[in-house]
mmCIF file of C-alpha atoms and ligand atoms in Angstrom:
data_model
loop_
_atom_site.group_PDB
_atom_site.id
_atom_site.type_symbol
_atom_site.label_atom_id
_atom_site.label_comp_id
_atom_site.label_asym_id
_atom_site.label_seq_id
_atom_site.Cartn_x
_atom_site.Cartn_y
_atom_site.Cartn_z
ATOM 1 C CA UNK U 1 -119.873 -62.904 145.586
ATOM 2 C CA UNK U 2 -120.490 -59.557 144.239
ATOM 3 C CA UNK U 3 -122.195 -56.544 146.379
ATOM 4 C CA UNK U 4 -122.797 -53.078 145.065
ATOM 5 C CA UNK U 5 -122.607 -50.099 147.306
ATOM 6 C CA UNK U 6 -123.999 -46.577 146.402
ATOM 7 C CA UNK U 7 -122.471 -44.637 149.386
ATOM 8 C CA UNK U 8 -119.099 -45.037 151.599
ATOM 9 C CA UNK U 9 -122.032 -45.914 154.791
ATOM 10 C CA UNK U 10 -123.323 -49.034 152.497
ATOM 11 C CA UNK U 11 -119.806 -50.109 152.153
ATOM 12 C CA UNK U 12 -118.936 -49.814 156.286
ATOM 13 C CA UNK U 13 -122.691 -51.919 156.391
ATOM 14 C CA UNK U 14 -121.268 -54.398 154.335
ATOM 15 C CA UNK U 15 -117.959 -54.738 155.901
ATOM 16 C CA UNK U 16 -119.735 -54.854 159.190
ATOM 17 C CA UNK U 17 -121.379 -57.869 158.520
ATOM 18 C CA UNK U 18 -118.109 -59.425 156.543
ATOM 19 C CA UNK U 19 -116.474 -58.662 159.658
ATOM 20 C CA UNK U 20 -118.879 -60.685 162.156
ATOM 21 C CA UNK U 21 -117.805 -63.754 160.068
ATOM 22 C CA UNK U 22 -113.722 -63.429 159.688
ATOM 23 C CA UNK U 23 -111.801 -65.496 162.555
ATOM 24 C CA UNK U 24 -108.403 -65.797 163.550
ATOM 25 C CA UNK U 25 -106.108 -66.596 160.841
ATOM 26 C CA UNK U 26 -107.996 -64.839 158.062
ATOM 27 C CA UNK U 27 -106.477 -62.567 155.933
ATOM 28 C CA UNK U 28 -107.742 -60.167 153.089
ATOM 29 C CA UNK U 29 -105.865 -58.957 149.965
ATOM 30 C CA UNK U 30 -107.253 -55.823 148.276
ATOM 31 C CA UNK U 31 -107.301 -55.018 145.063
ATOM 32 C CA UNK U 32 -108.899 -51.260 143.517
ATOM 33 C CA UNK U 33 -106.867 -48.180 143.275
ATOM 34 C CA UNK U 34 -106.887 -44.619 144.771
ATOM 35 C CA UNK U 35 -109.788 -43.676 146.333
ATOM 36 C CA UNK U 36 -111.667 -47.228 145.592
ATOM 37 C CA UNK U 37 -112.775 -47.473 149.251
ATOM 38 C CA UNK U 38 -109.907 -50.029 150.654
ATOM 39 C CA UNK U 39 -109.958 -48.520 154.279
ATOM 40 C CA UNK U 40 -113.741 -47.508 153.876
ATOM 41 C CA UNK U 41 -114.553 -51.204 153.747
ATOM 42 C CA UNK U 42 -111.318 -51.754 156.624
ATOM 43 C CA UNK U 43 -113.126 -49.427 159.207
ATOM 44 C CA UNK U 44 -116.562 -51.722 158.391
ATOM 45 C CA UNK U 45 -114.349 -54.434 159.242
ATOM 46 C CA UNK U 46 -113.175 -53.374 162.052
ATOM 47 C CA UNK U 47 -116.393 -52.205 163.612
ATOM 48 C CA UNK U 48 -117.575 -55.905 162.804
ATOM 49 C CA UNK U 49 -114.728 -57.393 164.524
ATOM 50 C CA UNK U 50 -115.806 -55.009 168.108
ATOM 51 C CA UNK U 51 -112.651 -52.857 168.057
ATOM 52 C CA UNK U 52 -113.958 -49.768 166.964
ATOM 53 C CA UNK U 53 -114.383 -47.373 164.118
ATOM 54 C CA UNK U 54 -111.064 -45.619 164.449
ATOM 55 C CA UNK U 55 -109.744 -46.574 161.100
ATOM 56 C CA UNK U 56 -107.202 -44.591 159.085
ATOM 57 C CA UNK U 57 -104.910 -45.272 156.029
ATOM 58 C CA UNK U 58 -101.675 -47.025 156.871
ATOM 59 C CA UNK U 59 -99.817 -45.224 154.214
ATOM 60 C CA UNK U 60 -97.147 -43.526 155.909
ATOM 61 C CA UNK U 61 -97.152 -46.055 159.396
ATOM 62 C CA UNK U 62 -97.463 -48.886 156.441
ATOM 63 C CA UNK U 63 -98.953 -50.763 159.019
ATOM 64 C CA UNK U 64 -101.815 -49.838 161.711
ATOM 65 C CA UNK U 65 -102.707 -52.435 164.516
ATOM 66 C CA UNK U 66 -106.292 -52.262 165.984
ATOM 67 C CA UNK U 67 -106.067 -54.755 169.332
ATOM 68 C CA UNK U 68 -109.100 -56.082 170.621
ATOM 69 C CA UNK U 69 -109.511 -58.505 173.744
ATOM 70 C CA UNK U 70 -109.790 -61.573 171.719
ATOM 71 C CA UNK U 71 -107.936 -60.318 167.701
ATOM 72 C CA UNK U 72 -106.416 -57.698 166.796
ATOM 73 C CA UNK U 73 -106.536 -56.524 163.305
ATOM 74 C CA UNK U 74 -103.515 -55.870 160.868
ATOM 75 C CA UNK U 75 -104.078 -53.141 158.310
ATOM 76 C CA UNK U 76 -101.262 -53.015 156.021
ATOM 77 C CA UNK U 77 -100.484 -50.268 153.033
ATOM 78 C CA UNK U 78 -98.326 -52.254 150.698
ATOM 79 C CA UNK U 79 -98.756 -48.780 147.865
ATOM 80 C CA UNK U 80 -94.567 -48.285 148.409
ATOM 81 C CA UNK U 81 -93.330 -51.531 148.995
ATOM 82 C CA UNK U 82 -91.633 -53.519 145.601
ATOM 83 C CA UNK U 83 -89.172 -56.185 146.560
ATOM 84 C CA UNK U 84 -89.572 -58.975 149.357
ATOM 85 C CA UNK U 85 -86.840 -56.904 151.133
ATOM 86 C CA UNK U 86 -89.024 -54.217 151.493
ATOM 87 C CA UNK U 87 -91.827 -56.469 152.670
ATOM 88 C CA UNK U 88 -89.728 -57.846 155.503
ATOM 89 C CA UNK U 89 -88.767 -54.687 156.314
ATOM 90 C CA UNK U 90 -92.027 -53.764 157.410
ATOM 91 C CA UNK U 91 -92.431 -56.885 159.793
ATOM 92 C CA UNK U 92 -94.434 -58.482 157.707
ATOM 93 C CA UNK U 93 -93.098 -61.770 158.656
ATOM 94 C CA UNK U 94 -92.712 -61.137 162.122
ATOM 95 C CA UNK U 95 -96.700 -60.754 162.141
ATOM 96 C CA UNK U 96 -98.965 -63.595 164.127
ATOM 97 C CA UNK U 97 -101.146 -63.994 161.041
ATOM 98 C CA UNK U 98 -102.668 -67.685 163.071
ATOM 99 C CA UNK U 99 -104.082 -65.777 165.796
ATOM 100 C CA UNK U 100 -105.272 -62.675 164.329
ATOM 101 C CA UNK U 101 -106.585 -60.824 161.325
ATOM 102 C CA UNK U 102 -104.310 -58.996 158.497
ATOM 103 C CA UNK U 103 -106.169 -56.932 155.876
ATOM 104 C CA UNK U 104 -103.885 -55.457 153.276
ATOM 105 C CA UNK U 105 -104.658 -52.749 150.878
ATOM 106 C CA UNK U 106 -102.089 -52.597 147.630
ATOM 107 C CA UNK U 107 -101.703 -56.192 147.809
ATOM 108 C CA UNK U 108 -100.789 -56.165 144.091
ATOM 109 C CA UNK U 109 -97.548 -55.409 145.101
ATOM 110 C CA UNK U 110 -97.277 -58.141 147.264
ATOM 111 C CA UNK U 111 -99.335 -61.056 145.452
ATOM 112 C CA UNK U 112 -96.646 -63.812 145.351
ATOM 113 C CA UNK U 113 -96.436 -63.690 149.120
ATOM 114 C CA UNK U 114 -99.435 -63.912 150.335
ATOM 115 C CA UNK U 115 -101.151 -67.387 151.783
ATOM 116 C CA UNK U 116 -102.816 -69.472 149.490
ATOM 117 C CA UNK U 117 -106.399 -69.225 151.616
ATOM 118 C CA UNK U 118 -106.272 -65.331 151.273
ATOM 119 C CA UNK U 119 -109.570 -63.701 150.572
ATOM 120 C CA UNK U 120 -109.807 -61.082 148.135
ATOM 121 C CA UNK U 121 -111.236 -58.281 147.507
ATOM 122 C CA UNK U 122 -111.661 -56.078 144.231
ATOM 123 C CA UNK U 123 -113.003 -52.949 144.721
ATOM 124 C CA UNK U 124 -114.218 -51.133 141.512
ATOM 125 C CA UNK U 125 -115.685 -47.793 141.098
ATOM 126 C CA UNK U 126 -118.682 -47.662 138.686
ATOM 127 C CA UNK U 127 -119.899 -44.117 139.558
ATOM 128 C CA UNK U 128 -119.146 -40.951 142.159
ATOM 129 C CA UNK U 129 -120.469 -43.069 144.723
ATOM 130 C CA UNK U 130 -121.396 -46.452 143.418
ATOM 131 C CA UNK U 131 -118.957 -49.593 144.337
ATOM 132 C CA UNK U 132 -118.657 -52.745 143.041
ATOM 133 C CA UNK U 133 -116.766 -55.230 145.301
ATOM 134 C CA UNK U 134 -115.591 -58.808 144.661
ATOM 135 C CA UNK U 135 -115.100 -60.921 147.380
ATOM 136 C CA UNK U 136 -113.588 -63.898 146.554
ATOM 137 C CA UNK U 137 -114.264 -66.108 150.246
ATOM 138 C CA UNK U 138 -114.611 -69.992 148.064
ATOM 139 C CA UNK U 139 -118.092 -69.307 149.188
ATOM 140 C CA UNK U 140 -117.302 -69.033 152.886
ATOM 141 C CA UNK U 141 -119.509 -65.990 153.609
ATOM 142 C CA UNK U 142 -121.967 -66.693 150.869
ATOM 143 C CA UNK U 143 -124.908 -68.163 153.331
ATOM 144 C CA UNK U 144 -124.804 -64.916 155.475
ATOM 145 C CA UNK U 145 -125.632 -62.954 152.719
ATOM 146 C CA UNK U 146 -128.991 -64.138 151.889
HETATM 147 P P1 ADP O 201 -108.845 -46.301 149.383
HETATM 148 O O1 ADP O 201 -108.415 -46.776 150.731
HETATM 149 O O2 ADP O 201 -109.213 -47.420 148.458
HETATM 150 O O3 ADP O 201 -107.867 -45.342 148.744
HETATM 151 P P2 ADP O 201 -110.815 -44.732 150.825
HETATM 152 O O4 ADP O 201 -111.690 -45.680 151.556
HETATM 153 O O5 ADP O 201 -109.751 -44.035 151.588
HETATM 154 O O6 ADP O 201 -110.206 -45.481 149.542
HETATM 155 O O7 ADP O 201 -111.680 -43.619 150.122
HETATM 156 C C1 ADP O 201 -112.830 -43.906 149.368
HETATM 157 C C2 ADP O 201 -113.399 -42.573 148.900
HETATM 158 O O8 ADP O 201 -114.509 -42.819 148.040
HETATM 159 C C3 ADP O 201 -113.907 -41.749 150.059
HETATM 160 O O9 ADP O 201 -113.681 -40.397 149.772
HETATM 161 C C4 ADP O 201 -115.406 -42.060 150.068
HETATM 162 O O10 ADP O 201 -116.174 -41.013 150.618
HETATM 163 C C5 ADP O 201 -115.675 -42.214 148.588
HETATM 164 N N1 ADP O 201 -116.827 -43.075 148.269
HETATM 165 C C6 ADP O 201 -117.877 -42.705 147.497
HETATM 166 N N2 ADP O 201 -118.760 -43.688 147.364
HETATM 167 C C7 ADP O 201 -118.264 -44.756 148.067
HETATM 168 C C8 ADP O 201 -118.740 -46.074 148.294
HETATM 169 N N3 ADP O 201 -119.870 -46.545 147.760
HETATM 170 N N4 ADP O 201 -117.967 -46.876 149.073
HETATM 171 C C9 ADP O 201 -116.806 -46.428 149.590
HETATM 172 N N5 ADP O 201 -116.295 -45.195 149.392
HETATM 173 C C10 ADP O 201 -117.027 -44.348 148.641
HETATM 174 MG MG1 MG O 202 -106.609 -46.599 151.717
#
């Protein structure tokens, strides 16, 4: 599936409704570089998931938790981390992944560990303000979208 945005408030809209739909257990790998719109589209998940808008990068905290009654949400910042070392040294592992919701931006650095069920997302900028994004879900989300 394939949306196009044309502002950074179309791109929390669509994340909104993405994030209605994720359960426990899901977890999304981005792809898109510097400024593509990785925790744009995590603070529309958030807000979907009812825990709130208060989304910032994870860059130098490489990992922010967002807890909700019900979920929380992992947001992970993978931009410095090389080596499986480095990934355990975060916690990675030590993460309940079954119960909650992980969303990782940079998770090119990290793409032989991640589940095989991982949704991703490639976000591409085609213009100042215009977004393409990817979502790979095997058609999960699909239906909602119509
Ligand atoms: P990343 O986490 O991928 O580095 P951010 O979400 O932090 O990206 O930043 C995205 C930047 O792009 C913001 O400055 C935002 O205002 C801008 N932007 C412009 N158009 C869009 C759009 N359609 N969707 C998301 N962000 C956009
Ligand atoms: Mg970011």
């Amino acid at each position: 599936m394939t949306i196009t945005t044309h502002s950074p408030q179309e791109t929390v809209d669509a994340a909104v409704k993405l994030g209605k739909l994720l359960k426990a257990g899901d977890m999304i790998a981005f792809r898109g570089g510097l400024g593509a719109g990785k925790t744009t589209f995590t603070r529309g998940l958030a807000i979907g998931l009812g825990l709130g808008d208060n989304v910032s990068s994870p860059t130098f905290a490489l990992v922010n938790e967002y807890r909700g009654d019900e979920i929380n949400l992992y947001h992970f910042d993978m931009y410095r981390i090389e080596t499986e070392d480095d990934l355990e040294s975060t916690g990675f592992y030590d993460y309940d992944f079954e119960d909650n919701v992980a969303v990782i931006e940079w998770s090119e650095n990290i793409s032989a560990f991640l589940p095989k069920d991982t949704i991703y997302i490639t976000i591409n900028s085609v213009g100042e303000n215009d977004r393409e994004i990817i979502i790979e879900d095997g058609d999960r989300f699909a239906a909602a979208w119509d």
